[in-house]
Coordinates of C-alpha atoms and ligand atoms in Angstrom, one line a residue:
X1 CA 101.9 132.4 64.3
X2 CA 103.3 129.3 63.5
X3 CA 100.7 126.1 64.9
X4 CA 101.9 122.9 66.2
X5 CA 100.0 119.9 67.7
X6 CA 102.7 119.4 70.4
X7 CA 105.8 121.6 70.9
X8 CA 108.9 119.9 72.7
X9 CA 111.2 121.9 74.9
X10 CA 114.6 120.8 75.1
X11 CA 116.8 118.9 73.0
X12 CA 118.8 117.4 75.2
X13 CA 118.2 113.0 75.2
X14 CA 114.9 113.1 76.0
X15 CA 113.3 116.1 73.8
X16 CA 115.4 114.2 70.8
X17 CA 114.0 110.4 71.4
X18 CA 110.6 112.0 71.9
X19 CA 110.7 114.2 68.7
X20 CA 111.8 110.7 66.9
X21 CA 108.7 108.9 68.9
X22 CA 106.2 111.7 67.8
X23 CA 107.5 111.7 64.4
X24 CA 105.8 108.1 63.9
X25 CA 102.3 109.5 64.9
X26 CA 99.8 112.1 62.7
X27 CA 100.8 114.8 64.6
X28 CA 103.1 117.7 63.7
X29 CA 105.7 117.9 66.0
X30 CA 108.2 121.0 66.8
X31 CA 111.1 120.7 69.0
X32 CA 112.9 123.8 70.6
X33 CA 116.5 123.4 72.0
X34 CA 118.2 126.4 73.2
X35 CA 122.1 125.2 72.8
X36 CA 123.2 125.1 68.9
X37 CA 124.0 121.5 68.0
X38 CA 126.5 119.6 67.7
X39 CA 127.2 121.1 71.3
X40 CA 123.9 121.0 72.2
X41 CA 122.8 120.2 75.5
X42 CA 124.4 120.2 79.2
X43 CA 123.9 116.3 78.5
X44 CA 126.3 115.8 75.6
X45 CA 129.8 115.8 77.3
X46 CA 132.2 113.2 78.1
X47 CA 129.6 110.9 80.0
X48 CA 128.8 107.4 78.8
X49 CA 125.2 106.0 79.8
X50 CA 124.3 103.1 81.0
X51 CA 121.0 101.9 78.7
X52 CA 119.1 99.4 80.3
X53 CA 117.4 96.6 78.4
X54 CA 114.3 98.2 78.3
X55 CA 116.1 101.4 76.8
X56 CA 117.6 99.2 74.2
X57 CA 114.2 97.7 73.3
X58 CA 112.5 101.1 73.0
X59 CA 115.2 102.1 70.7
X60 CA 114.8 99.1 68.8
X61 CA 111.2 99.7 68.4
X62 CA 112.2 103.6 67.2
X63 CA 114.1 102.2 64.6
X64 CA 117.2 103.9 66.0
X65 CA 119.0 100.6 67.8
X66 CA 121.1 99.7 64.2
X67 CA 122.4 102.9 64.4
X68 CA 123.0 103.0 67.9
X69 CA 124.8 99.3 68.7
X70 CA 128.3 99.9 66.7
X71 CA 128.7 102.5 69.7
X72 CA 127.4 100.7 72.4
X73 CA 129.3 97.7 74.9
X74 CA 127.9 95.3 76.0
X75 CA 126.7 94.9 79.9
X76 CA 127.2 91.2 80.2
X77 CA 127.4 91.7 84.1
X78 CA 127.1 93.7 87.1
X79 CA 129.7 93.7 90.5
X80 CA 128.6 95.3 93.7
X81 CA 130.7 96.0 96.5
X82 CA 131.6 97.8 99.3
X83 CA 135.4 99.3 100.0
X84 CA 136.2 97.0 103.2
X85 CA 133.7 94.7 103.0
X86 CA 133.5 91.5 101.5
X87 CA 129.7 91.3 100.7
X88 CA 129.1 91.4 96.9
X89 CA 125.9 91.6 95.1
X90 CA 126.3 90.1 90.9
X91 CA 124.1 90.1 88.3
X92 CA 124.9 88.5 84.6
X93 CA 122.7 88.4 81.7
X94 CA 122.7 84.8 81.6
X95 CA 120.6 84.6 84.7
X96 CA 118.2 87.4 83.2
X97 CA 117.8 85.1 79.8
X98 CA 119.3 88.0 77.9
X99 CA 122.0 89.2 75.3
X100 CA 122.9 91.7 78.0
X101 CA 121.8 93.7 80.7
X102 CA 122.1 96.8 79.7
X103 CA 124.8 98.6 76.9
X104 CA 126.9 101.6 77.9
X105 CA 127.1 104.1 75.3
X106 CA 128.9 107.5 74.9
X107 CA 126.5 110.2 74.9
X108 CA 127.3 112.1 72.5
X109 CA 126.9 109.3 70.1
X110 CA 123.4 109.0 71.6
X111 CA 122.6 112.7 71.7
X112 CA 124.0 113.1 68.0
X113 CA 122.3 109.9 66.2
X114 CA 118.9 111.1 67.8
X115 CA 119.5 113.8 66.4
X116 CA 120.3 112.7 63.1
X117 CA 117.3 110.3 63.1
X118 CA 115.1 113.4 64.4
X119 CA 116.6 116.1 61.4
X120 CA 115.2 113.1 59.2
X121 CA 111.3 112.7 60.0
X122 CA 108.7 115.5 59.4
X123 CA 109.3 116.9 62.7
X124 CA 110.3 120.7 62.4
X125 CA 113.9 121.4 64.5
X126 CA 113.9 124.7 65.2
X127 CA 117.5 124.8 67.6
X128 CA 119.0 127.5 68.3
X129 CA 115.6 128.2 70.1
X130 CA 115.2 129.6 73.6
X131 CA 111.4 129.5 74.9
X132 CA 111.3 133.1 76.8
X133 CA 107.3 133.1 77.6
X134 CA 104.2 130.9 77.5
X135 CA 101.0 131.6 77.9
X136 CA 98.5 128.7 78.9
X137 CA 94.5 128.8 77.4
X138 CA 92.0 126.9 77.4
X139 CA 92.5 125.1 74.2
X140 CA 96.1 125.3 73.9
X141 CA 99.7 127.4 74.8
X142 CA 101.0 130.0 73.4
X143 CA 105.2 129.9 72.8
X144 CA 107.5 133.0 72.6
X145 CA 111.3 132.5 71.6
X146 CA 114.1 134.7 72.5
X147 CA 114.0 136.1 69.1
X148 CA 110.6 137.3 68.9
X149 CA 108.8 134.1 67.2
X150 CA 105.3 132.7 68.5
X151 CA 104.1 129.4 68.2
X152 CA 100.9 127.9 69.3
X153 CA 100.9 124.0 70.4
X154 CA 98.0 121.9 72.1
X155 CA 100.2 120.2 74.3
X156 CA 103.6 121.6 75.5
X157 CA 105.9 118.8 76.6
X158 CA 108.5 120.2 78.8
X159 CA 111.4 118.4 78.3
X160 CA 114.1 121.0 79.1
X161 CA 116.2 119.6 82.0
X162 CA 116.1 120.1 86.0
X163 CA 116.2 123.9 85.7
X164 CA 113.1 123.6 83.7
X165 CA 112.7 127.2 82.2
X166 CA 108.6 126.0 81.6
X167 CA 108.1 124.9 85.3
X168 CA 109.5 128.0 86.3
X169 CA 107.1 130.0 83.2
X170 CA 104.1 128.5 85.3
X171 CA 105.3 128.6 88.9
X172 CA 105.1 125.3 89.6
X173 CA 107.3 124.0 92.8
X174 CA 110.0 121.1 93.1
X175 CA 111.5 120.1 95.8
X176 CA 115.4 119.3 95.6
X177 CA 117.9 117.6 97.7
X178 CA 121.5 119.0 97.2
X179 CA 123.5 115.6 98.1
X180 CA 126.4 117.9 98.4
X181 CA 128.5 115.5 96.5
X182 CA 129.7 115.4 92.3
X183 CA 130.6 113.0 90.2
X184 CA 134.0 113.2 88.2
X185 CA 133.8 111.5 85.3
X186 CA 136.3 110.7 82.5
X187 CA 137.9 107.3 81.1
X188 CA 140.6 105.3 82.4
X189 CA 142.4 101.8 80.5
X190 CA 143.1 99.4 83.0
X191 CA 145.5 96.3 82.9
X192 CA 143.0 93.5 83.2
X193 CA 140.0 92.8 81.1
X194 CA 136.9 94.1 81.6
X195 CA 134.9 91.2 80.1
X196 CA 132.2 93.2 79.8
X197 CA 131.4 93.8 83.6
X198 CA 130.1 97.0 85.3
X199 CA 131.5 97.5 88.5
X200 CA 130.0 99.3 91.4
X201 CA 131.8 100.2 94.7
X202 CA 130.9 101.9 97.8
X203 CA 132.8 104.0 99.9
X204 CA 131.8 106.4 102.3
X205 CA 132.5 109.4 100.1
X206 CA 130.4 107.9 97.9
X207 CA 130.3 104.9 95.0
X208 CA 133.0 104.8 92.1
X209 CA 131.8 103.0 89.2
X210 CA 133.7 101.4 86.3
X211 CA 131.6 101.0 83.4
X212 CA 133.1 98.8 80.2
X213 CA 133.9 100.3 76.9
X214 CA 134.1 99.1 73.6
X215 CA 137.7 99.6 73.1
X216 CA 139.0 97.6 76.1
X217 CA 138.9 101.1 78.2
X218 CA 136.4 101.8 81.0
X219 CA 134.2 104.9 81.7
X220 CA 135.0 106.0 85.3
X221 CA 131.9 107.6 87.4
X222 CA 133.3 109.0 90.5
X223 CA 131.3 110.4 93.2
X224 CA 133.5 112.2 96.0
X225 CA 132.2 115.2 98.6
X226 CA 131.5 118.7 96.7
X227 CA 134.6 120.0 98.5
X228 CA 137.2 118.2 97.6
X229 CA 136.4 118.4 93.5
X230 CA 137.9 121.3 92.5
X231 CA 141.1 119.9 94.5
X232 CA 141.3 116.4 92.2
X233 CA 140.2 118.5 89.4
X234 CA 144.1 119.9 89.7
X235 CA 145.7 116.4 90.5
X236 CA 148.5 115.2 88.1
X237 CA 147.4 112.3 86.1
X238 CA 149.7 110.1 88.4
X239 CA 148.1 111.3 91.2
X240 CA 144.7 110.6 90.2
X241 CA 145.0 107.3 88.1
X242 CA 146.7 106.5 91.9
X243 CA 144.0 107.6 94.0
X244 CA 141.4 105.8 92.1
X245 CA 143.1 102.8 91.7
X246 CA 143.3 103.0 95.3
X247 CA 139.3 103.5 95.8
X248 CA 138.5 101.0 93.4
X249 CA 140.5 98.2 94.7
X250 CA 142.7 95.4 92.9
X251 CA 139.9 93.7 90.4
X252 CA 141.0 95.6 87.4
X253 CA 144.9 95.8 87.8
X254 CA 146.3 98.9 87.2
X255 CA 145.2 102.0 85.7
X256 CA 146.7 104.2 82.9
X257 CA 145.7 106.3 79.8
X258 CA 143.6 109.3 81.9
X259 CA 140.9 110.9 79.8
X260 CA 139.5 114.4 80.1
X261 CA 137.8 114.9 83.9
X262 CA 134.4 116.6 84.2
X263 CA 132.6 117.0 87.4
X264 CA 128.7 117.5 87.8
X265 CA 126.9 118.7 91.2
X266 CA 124.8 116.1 92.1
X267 CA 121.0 116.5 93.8
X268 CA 117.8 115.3 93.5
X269 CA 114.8 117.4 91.6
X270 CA 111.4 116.3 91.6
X271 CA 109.0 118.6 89.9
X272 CA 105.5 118.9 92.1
X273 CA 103.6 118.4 89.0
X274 CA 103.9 116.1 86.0
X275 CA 101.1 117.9 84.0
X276 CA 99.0 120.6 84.2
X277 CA 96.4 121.6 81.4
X278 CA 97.9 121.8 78.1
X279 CA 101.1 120.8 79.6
X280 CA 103.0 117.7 80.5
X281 CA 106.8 116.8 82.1
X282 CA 109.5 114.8 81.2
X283 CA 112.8 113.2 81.6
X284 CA 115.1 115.6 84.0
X285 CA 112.2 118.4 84.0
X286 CA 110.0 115.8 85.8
X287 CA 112.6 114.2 88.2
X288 CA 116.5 114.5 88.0
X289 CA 118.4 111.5 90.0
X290 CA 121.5 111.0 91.3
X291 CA 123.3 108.7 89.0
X292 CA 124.6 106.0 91.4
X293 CA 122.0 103.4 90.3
X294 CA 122.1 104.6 86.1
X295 CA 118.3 105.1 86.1
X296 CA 117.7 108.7 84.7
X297 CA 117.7 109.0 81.8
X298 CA 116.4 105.2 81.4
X299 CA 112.8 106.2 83.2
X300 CA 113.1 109.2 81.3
X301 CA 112.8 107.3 77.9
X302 CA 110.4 105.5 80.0
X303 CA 108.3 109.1 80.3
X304 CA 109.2 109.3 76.1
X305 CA 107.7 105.8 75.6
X306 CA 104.6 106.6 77.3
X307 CA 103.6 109.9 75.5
X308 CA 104.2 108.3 72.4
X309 CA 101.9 105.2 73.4
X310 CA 99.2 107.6 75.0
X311 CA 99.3 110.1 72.4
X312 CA 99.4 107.7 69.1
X313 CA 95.5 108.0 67.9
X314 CA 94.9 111.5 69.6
X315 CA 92.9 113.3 68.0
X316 CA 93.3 116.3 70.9
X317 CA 96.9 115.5 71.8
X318 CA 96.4 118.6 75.3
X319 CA 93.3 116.8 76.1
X320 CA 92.7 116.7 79.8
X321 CA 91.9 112.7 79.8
X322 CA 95.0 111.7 78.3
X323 CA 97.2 114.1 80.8
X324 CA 95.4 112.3 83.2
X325 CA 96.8 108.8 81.4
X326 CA 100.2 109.9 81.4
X327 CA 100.4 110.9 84.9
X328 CA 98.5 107.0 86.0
X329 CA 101.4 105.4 83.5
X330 CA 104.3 107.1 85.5
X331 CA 103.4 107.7 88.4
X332 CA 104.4 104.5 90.1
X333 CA 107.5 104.3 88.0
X334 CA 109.1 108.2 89.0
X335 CA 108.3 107.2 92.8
X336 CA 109.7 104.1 93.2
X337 CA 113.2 104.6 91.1
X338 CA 113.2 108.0 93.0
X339 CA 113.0 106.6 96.1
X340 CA 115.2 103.2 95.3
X341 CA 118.2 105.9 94.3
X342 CA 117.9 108.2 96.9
X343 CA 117.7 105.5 99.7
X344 CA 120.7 104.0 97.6
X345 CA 122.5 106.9 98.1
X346 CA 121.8 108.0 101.7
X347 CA 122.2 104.1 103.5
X348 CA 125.5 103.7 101.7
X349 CA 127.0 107.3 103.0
X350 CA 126.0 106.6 107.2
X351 CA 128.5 106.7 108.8
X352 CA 126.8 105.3 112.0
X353 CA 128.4 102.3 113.5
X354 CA 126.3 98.9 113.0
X355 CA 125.1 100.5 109.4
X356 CA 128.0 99.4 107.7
X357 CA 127.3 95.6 108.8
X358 CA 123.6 96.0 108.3
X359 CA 124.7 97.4 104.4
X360 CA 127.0 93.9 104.2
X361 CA 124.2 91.7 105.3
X362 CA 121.7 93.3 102.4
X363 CA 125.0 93.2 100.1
X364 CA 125.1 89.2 100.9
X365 CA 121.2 89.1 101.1
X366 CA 121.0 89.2 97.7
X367 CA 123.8 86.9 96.1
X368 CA 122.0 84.5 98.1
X369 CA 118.3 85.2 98.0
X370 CA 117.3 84.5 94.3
X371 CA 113.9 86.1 94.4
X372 CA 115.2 88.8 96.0
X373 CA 117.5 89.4 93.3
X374 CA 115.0 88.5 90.4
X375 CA 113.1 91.6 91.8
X376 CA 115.9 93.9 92.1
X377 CA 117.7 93.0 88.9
X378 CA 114.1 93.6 87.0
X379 CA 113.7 96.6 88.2
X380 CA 117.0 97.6 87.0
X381 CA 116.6 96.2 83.5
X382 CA 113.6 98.6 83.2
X383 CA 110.7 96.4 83.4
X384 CA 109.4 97.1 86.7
X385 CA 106.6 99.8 85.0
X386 CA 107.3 99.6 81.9
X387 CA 105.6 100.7 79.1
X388 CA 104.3 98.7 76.3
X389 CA 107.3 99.9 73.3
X390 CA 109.8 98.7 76.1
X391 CA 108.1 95.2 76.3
X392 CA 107.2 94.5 73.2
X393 CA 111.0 95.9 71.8
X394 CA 111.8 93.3 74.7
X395 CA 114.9 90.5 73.6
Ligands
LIG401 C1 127.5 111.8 86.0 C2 126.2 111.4 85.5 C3 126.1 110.1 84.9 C4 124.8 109.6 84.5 N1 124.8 108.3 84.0 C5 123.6 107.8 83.6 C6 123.4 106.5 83.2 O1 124.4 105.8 83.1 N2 122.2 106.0 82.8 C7 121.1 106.9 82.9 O2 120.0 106.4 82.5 N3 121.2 108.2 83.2 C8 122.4 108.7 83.6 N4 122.5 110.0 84.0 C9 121.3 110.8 83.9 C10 121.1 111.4 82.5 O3 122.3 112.1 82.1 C11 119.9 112.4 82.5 O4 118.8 111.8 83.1 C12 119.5 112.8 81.1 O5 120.6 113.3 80.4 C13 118.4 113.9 81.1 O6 118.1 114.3 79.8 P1 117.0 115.4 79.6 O7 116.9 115.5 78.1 O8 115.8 115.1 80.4 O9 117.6 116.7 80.2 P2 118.9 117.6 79.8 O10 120.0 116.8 79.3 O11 119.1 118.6 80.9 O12 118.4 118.4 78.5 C14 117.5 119.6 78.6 C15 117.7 120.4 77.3 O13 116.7 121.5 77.4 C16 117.4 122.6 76.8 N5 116.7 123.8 77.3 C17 116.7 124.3 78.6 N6 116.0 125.4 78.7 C18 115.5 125.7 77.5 C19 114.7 126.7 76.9 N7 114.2 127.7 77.7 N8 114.4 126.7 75.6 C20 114.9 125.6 74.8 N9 115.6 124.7 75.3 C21 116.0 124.7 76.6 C22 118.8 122.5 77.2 O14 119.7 123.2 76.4 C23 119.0 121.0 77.1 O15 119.6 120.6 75.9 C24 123.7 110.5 84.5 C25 123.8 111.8 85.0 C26 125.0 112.2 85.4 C27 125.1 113.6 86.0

């Protein structure tokens, strides 16, 4: 049997960045992922994500940013509205003292250059690798793949995605919130510039983002009701570069040059636990978010960032105390982004009359309140609970 000090499950963004984390530490490292690359993972489709800066600093401090940045535009600023409404919440970097707030990135760029970086280090890739059954002792886990290989690791870090095959291995419960609602995503060139601006807009269907990219186009993010998908799915082109021109509103002129559509489901997964003995969670196998506010996979890197910190002069990586680390560093972190999204999400889809005014005074609340907005946009640069790679990697 094959002996690890830690065994990663899941390949997807957050399995990768920790492999690369690891990799800088004494221990030996093995990361599992079940899809065969360059496919690999549900994650690397036709999404871009929204890094925030404390995502950029923790992958300048991994030594992958240089690799990253030709790939990755710019957030200079951030517009927040609502469809009918003239309240407007904006955010530039200036005003945060920084290059930018965040940088939008296709994923599988991301996904692919972690990999790269990962392939490179001492770290053993073992992909395609399905875990089919693990066994929990007192000192350790044992790992069965599909194909009949064991491995034994001191510490299992489940990193495998909101259907988390390991939680499921050990019975342990989450509790999910179907939002009934998907995103369609693709890519869409409009007329104006998008000097580097992110917009956000509310409707009562749901927010449709517009996300810059570096060749002048803009990602497009929209969330509409679970029923009416597979219907704008099978629009013409015309149809839908109308429709969401229409949604969007006038600020970026007109829309052309469509790119492929993808939907996902959209719901809310918290796993009960984030460790148990010999056993910790991660990324979209701890919590899975909506995507309205671009925080999941940023506090997951936050998760990656903090087993790398906690586990860097280990000599027991499994050992109960430093479980017990982990779960004080992101604790705080998972609830309140959690919490922020998912109230996000649910005040801006009430219908009930006098919530729509009470949503355009907190809109107008914050252009105007500055400390307000310090606090709100420093959350959503990723400093809020963040850990020490992500400050230090800071401007
Ligand atoms: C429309 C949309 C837009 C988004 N935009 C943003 C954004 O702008 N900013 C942001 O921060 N976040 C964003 N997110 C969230 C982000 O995509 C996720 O948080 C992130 O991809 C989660 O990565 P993960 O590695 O934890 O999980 P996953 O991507 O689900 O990866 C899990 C991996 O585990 C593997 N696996 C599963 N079971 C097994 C097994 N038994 N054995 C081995 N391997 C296994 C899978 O094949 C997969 O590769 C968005 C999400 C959506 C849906």
């Amino acid at each position: 049997m094959k002996q690890f000090d830690v065994i990663i499950v899941g390949g997807g963004l957050v399995g990768a960045s920790l492999a690369l984390a690891l990799s800088k530490t004494r221990h030996r490292v093995a990361l599992l992922e079940a899809a065969a690359p360059p496919a690999s993972g549900p994650s690397w489709d036709e999404r871009c994500i929204a890094l925030n800066a404390a995502s950029q600093a923790i992958f300048s401090a991994l030594g992958a940013w240089e690799e990253l940045a030709p790939a990755a535009e710019p957030i200079l600023s951030t517009h927040i509205s609502e469809r009918g409404r003239f309240g407007v919440a904006r955010f530039t970097a200036e005003e945060a003292g920084l290059p930018a707030l965040g940088y939008n990135i296709p994923v599988r760029h991301l996904g692919g250059t972690l990999w790269r970086l990962a392939q490179g280090t001492e770290a053993t890739l073992l992909c395609p690798a399905r875990l089919s059954g693990l066994r929990l002792q007192g000192d350790g886990a044992e790992l069965e793949l599909e194909d009949g290989q064991r491995l034994s690791a001191r510490l299992v870090v489940a990193a495998d995605g909101a259907h988390s095959a390991v939680r499921q291995m050990l019975g342990i419960g989450h509790d999910s919130r179907d939002y009934e609602q998907s995103a369609i995503v693709t890519a869409v060139r409009p007329s104006r510039g998008h000097q580097g601006c992110a917009y956000e807009r509310f409707t009562p269907d749901g927010p449709i983002a517009l996300l810059p990219k570096p060749d002048g186009a803009c990602s497009l993010v929209w969330t509409v009701p679970a029923r009416q998908v597979d219907a704008m799915l099978g629009w013409s082109e015309a149809e839908f570069l109308a429709a969401a021109e229409d949604t969007f509103g006038e600020r970026l002129g007109r829309f052309t040059g469509l790119g492929r559509r993808n939907a996902h489901p959209l719901s809310r997964v918290m796993s009960e636990r984030l460790t148990l003995p010999r056993v910790l969670f991660a990324g979209n196998a701890a919590q899975s978010l909506h995507p309205v506010a671009a925080q999941g996979f940023n506090l997951g890197l936050r998760d990656v960032a903090a087993i790398a910190e906690i586990l860097q002069d280990a000599q027991d990586p499994g050992a109960a105390a430093l479980l017990g680390d982990y779960e004080n560093a992101r604790q705080a972190d998972r609830e309140r982004v959690s919490q922020f999204t998912d109230r996000l999400v649910r005040t801006f889809s009430n219908r009930l009359p006098g919530f729509s005014a009470l949503r355009h005074l907190g809109l107008l609340a914050m252009d105007l309140a500055p400390p307000l907005k310090q606090a709100v946009m420093w959350q959503n640069l990723g400093y809020g609970h963040a850990p020490r790679m992500a400050r230090e990697g800071q401007g």
